[in-house]
Short mmCIF file of C-alpha atoms and ligand atoms in Angstrom, two decimals:
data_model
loop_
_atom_site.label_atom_id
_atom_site.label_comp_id
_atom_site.label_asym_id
_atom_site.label_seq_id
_atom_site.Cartn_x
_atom_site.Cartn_y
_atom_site.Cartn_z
CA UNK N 1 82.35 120.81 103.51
CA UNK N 2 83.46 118.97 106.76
CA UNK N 3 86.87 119.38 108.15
CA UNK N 4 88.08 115.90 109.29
CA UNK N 5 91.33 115.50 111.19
CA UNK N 6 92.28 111.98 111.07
CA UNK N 7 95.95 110.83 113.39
CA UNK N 8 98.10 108.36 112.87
CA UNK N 9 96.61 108.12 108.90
CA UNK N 10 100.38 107.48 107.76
CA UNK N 11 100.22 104.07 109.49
CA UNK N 12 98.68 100.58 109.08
CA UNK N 13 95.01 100.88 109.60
CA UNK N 14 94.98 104.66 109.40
CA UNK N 15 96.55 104.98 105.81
CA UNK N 16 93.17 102.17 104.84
CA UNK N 17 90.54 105.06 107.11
CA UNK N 18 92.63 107.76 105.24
CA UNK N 19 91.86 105.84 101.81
CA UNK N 20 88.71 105.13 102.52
CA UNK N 21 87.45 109.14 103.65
CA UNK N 22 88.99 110.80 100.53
CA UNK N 23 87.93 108.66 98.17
CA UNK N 24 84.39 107.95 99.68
CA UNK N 25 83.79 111.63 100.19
CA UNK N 26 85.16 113.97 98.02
CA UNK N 27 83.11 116.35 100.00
CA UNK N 28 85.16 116.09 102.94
CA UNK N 29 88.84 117.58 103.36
CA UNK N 30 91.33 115.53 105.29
CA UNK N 31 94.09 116.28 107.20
CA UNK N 32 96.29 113.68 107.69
CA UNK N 33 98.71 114.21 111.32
CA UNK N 34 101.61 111.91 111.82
CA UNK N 35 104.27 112.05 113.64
CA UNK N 36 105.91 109.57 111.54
CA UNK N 37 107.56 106.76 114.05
CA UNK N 38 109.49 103.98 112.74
CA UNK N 39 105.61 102.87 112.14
CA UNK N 40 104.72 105.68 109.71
CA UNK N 41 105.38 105.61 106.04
CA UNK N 42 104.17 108.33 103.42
CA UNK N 43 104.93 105.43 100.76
CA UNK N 44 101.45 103.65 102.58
CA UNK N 45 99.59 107.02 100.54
CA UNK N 46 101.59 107.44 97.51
CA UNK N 47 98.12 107.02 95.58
CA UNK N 48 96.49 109.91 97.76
CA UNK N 49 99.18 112.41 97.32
CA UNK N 50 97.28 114.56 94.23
CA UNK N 51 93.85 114.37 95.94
CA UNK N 52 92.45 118.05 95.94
CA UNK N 53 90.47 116.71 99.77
CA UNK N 54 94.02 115.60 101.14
CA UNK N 55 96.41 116.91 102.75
CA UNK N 56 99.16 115.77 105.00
CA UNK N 57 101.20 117.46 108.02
CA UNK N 58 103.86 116.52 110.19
CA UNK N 59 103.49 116.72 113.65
CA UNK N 60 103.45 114.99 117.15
CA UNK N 61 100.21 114.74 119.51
CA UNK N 62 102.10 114.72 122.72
CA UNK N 63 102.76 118.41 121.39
CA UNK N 64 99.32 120.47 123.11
CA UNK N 65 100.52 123.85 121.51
CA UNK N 66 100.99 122.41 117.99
CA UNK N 67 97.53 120.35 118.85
CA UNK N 68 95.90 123.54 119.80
CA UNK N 69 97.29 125.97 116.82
CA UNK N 70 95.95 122.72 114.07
CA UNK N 71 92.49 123.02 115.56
CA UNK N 72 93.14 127.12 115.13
CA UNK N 73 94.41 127.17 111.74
CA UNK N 74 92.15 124.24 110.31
CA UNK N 75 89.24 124.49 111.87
CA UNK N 76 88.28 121.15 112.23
CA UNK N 77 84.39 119.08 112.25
CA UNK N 78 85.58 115.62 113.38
CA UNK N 79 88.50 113.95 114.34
CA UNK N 80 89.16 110.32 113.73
CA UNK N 81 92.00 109.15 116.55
CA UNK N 82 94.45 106.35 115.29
CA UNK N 83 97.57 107.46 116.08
CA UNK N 84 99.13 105.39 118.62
CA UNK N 85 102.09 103.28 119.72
CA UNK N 86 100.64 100.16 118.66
CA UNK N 87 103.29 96.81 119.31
CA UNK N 88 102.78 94.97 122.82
CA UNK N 89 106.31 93.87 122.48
CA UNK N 90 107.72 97.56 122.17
CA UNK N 91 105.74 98.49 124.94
CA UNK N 92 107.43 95.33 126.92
CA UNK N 93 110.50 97.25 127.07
CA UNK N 94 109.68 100.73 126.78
CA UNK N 95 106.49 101.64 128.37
CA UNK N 96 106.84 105.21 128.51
CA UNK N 97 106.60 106.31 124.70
CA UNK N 98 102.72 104.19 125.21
CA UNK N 99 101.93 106.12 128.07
CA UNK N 100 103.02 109.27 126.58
CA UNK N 101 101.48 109.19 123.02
CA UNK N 102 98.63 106.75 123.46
CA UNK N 103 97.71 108.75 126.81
CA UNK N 104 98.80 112.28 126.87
CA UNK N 105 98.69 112.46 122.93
CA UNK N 106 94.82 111.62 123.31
CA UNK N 107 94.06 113.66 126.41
CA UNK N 108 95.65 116.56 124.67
CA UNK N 109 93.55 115.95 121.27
CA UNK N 110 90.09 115.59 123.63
CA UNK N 111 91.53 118.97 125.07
CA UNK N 112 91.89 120.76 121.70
CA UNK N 113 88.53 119.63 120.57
CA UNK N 114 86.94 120.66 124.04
CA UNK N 115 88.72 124.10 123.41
CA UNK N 116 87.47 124.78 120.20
CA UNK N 117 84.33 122.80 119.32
CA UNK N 118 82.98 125.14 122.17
CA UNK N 119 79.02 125.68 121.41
CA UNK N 120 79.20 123.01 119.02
CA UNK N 121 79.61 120.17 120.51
CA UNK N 122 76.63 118.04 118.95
CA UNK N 123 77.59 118.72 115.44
CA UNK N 124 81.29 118.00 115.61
CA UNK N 125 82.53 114.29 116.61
CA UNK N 126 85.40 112.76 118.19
CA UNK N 127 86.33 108.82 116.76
CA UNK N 128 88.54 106.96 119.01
CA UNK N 129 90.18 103.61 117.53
CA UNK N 130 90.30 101.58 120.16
CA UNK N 131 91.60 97.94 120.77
CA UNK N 132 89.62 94.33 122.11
CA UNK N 133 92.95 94.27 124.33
CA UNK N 134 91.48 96.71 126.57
CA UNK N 135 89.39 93.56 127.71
CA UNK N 136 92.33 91.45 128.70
CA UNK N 137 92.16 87.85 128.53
CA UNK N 138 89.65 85.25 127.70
CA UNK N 139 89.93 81.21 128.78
CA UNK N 140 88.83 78.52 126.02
CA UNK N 141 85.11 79.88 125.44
CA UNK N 142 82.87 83.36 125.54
CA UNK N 143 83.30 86.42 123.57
CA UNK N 144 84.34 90.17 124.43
CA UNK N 145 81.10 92.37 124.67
CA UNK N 146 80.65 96.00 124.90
CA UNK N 147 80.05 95.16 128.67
CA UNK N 148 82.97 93.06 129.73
CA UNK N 149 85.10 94.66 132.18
CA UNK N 150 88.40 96.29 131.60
CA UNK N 151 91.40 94.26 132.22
CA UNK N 152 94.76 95.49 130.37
CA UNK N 153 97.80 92.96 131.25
CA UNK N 154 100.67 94.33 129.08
CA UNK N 155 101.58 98.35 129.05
CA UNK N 156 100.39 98.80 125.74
CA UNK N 157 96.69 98.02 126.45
CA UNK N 158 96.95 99.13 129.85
CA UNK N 159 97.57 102.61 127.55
CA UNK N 160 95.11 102.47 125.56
CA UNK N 161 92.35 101.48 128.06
CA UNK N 162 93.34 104.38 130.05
CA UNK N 163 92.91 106.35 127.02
CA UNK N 164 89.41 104.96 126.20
CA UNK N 165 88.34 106.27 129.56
CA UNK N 166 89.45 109.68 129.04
CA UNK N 167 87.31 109.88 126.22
CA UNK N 168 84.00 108.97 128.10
CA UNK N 169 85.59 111.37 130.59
CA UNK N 170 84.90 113.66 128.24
CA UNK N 171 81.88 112.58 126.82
CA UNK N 172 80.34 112.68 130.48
CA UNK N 173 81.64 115.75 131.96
CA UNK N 174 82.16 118.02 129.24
CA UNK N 175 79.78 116.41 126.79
CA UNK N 176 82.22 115.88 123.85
CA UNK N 177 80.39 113.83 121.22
CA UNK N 178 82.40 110.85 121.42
CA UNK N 179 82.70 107.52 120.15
CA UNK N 180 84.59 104.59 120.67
CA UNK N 181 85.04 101.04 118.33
CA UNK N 182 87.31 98.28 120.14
CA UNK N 183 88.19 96.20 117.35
CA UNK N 184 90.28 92.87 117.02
CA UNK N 185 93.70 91.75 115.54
CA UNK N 186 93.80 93.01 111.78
CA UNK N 187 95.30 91.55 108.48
CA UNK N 188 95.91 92.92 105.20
CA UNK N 189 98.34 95.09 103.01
CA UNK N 190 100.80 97.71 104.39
CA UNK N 191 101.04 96.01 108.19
CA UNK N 192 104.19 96.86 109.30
CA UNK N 193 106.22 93.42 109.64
CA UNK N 194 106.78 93.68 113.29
CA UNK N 195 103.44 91.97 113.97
CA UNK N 196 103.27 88.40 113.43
CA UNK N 197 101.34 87.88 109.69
CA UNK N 198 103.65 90.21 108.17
CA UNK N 199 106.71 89.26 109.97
CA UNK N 200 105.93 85.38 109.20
CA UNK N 201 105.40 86.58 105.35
CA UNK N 202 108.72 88.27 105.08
CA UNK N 203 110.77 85.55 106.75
CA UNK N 204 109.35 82.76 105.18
CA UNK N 205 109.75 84.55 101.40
CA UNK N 206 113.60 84.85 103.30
CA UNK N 207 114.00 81.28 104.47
CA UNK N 208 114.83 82.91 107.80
CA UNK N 209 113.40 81.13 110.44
CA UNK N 210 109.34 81.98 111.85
CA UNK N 211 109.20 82.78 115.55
CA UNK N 212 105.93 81.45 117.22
CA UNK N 213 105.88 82.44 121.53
CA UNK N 214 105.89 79.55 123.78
CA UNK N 215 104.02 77.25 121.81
CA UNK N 216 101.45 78.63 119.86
CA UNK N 217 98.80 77.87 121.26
CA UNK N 218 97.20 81.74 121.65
CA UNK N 219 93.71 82.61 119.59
CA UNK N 220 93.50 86.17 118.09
CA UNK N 221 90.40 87.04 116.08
CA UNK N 222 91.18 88.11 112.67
CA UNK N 223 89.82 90.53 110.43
CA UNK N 224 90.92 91.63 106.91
CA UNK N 225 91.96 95.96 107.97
CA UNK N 226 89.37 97.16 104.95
CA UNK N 227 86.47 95.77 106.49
CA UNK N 228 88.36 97.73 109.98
CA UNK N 229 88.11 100.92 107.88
CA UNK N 230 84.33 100.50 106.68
CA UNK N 231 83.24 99.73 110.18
CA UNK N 232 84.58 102.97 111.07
CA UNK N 233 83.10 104.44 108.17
CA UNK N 234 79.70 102.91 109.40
CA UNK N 235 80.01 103.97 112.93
CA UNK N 236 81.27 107.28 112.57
CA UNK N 237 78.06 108.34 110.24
CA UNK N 238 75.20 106.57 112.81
CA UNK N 239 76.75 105.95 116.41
CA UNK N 240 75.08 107.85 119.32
CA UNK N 241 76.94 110.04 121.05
CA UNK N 242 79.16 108.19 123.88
CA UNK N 243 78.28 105.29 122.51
CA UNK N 244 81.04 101.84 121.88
CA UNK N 245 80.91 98.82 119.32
CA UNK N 246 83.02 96.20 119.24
CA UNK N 247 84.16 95.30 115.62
CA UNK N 248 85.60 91.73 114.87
CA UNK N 249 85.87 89.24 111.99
CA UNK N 250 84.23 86.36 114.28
CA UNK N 251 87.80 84.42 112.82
CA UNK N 252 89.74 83.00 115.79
CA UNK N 253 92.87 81.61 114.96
CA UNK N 254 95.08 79.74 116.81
CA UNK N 255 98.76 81.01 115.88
CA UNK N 256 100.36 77.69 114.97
CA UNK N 257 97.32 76.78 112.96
CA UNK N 258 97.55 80.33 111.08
CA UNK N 259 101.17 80.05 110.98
CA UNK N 260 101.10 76.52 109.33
CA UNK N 261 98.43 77.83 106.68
CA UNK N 262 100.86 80.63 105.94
CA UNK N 263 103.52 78.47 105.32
CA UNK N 264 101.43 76.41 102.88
CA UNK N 265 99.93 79.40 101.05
CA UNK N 266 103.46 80.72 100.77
CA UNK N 267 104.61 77.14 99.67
CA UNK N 268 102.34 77.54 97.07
CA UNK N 269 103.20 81.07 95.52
CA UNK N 270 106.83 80.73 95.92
CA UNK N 271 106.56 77.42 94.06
CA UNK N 272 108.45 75.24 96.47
CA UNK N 273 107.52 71.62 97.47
CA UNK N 274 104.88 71.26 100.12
CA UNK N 275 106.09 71.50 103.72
CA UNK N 276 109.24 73.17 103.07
CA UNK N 277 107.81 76.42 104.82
CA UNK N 278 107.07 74.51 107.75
CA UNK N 279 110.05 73.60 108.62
CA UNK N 280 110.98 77.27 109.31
CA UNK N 281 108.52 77.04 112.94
CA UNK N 282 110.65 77.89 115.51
CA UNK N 283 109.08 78.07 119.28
CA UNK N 284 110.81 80.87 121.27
CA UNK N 285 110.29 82.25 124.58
CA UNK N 286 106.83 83.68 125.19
CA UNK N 287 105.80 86.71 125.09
CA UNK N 288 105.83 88.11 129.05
CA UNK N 289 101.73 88.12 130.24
CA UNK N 290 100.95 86.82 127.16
CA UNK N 291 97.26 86.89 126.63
CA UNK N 292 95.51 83.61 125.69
CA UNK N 293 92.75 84.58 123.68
CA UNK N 294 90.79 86.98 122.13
CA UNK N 295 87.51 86.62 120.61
CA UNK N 296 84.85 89.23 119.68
CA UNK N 297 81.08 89.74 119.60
CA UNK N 298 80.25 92.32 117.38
CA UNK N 299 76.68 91.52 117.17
CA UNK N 300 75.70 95.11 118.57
CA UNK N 301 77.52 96.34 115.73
CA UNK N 302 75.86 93.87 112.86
CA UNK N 303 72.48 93.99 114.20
CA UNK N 304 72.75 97.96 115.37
CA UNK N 305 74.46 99.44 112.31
CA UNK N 306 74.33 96.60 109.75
CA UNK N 307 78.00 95.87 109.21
CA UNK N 308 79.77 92.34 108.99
CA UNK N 309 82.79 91.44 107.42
CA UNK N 310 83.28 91.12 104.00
CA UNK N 311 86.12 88.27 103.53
CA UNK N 312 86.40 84.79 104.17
CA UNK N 313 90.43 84.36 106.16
CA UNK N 314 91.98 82.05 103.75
CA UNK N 315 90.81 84.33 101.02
CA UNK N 316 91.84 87.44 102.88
CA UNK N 317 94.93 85.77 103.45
CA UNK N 318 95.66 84.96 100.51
CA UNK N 319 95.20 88.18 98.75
CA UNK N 320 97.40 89.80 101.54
CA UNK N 321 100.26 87.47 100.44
CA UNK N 322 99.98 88.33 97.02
CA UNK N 323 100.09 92.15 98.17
CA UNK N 324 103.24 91.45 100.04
CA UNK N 325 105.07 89.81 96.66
CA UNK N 326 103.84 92.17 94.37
CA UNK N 327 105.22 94.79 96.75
CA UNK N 328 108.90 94.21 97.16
CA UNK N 329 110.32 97.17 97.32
CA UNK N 330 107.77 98.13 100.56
CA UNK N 331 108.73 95.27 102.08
CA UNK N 332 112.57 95.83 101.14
CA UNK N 333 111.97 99.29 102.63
CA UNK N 334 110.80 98.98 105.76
CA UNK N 335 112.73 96.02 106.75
CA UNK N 336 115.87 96.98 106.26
CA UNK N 337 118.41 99.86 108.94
CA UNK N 338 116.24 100.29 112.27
CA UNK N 339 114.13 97.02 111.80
CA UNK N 340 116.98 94.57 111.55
CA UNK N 341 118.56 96.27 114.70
CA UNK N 342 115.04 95.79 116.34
CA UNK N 343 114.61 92.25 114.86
CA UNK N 344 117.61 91.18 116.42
CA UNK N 345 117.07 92.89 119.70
CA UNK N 346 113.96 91.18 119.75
CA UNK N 347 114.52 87.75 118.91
CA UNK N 348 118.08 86.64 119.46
CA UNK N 349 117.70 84.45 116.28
P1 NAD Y 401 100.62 101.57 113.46
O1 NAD Y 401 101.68 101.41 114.50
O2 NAD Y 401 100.75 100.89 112.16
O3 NAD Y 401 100.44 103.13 113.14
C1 NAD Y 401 100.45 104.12 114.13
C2 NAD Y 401 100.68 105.47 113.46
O4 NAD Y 401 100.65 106.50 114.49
C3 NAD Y 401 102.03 105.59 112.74
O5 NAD Y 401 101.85 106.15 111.47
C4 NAD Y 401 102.83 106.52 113.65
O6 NAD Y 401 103.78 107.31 112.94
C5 NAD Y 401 101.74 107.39 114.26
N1 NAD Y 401 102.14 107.95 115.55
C6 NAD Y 401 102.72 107.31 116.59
N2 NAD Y 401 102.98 108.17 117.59
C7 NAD Y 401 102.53 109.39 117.19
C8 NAD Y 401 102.50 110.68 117.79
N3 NAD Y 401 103.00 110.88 119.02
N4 NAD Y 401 101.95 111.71 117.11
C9 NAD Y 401 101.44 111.51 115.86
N5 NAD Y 401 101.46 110.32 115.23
C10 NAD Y 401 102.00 109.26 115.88
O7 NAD Y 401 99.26 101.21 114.18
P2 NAD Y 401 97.96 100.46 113.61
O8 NAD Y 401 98.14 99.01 113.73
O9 NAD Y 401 97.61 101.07 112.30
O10 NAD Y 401 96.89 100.91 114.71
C11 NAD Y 401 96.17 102.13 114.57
C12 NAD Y 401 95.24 102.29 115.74
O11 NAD Y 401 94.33 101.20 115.78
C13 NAD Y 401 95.94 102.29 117.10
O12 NAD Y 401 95.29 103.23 117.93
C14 NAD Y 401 95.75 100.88 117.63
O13 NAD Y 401 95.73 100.87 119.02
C15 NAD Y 401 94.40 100.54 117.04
N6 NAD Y 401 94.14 99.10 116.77
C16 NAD Y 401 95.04 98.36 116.06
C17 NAD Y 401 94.74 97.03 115.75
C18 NAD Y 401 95.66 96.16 114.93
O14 NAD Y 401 95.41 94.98 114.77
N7 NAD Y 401 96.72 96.70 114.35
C19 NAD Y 401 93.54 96.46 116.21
C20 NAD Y 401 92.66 97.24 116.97
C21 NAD Y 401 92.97 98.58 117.23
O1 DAU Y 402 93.86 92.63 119.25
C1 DAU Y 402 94.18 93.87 118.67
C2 DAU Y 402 95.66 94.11 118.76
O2 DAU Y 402 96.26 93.22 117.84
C3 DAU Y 402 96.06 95.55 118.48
O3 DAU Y 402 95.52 96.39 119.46
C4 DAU Y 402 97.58 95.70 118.46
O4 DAU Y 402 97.93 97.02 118.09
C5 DAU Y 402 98.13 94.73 117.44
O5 DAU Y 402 99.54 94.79 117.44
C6 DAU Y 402 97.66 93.31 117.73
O6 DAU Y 402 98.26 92.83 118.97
P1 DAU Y 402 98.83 91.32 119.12
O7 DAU Y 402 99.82 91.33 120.19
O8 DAU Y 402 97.71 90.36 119.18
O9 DAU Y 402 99.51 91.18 117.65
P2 DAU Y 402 100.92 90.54 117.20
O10 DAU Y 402 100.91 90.49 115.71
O11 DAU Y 402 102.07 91.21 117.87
O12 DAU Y 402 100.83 89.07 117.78
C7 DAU Y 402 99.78 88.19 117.37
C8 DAU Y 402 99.97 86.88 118.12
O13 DAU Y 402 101.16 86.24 117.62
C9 DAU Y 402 100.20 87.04 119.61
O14 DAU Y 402 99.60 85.93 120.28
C10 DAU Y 402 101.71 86.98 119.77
C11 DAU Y 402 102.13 86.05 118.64
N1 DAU Y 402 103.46 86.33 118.04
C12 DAU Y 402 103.73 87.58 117.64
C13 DAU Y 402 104.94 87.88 117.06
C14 DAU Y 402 105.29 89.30 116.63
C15 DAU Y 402 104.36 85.28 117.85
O15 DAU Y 402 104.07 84.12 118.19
N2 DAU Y 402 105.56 85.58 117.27
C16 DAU Y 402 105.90 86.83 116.89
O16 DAU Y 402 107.04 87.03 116.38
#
């Protein structure tokens, strides 16, 4: 039976690796440690909640002790790092929380594992999720590789690409069997409507108006957050030790051109006349360093460990906005108290 400690599980991508572990491997007990942020919701694991291999506790990373008496108590094989302040606009105006969870939250977790993985370091692994923003910016062509420098521009990747170097800190001086996957923008059910698909759902199913920075013109490479969780799956079970793949849905999307599909899928469902979504586009103020595009190559990845994605956008997108309907009272949940004070911070609308 292997141990796995998976952080951050209660959130977007890490309540789809949660999913994905306990019911791929009933062989395998989870543990499930969030801190749960404004970002966290137990409601993303309802489903999970009877599962004899899960098992959720409360807790903060930046916390060593708490770190250290987890590792004591459970006894852990593998940890799969997730947990993370995750918004670039959040970290725009309050870059400390980034540095201290996505930073000092991981350093203490590589610490813990150092501590007590002691003697076993090549059977036990340690997973961190990682992010293509840690490349910075591209121009209009080329693709992210494994090998592209580091670049952060805004204090949330500048976070988690000092994070990503701890870890092959670690791998290289302690020898911690590490891995790293940098992966790119992700879509699908449970994405906390901060970030712009969900945010552009809820408002236009609202009639409130659609925010696009400066003018829309940035590309982000899209892929569906299930095929996220089986290229972890996949990389987890064969990587090398130390070793980084970049995982992306080869999908770039301008945002006015996704935006404008939205709005016509949404026409669609809601059953309103064609091009009445549209009209809900409104250009604000960009985003401050605002990176122009990202793209990935995860041929490494594909031709390594034999993973590609698995849905088609418009397909993916669609079957998100049915997720988002059919889920009202999520939606109605997380939207309302804290979010409408940080919606209105945010956008002056
Ligand atoms: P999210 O914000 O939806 O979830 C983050 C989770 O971490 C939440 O449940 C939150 O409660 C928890 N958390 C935050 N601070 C914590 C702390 N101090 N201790 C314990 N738990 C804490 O984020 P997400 O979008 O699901 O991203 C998950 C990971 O994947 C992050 O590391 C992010 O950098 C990375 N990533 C995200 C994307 C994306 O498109 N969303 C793409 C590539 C990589
Ligand atoms: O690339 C991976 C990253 O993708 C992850 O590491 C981050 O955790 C995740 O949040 C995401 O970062 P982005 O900044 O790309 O995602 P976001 O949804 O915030 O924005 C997507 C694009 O849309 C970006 O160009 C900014 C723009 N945008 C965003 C919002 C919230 C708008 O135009 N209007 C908005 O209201």
């Amino acid at each position: 039976m292997k141990k796995f400690l998976i952080t951050g599980g209660a959130g977007f991508i890490g309540s789809h690796v949660v999913r994905r572990f306990v019911n791929t491997y009933p062989d395998y007990n989870i543990v499930n440690l969030d801190k749960l942020t404004y970002a966290g919701n137990l409601a993303n694991l309802k489903d999970l909640e009877d599962k004899p291999n899960y098992r959720f506790v409360k807790g903060d990373i930046v916390d060593q002790q708490f770190i250290d008496e987890l590792f004591e108590t459970e006894q852990f094989d593998a940890v799969i790092h997730l947990a993370a302040e995750s918004h670039v606009d959040r970290s725009i105006t309050n870059p400390i929380e980034f540095v201290l969870t996505n930073v000092v939250g991981t350093v203490n977790l590589l610490n813990s594992a150092r501590k007590f993985w002691k003697g076993r370091y090549e059977e036990c692994r340690f997973y961190h999720v990682s992010t293509d923003e840690v490349y910075g910016t591209l121009g209009e062509d080329g693709l992210f590789t494994e090998e592209t420098p580091y670049d952060p521009h805004s204090p949330y990747s500048a976070s988690k690409a000092s994070s990503d170097h701890f870890v092959r800190a670690y791998h290289d001086t302690y020898g911690l069997n590490t891995v790293i996957s940098n992966c790119s923008n992700n879509y699908g059910s449970y994405h906390f409507p901060e970030k712009l698909i969900p945010l552009a759902i809820n408002n236009i199913k609202n009639s409130k108006a659609v925010p696009v920075y400066g003018k829309g013109e940035n590309v982000r490479d899209w892929l569906w957050v299930e095929d996220h969780a089986r290229a972890i799956d996949v990389v987890f079970h064969k990587a090398r030790a130390g070793d980084t793949y970049n995982i992306g849905g080869h999908n770039e999307w301008k945002n006015i051109d996704l935006i404008r599909l939205l709005c016509r899928i949404m026409d669609r469902k809601l059953g309103r006349a064609e091009g009445t979504s549209e009209k809900l586009i409104t250009f604000v103020t960009d985003r401050a360093g605002h990176d122009l595009r990202y793209a990935i190559d995860s041929t490494k990845l594909q031709r390594e460990l034999g993973w590609s994605p698995s849905l088609q956008f418009e397909e993916g997108l669609e079957k998100t906005v049915d997720w988002y309907l059919a889920n009202e009272e999520w939606l109605n949940n997380v939207t309302s108290g804290k979010y409408q004070e940080y919606y209105s911070q945010q956008y002056k609308l």
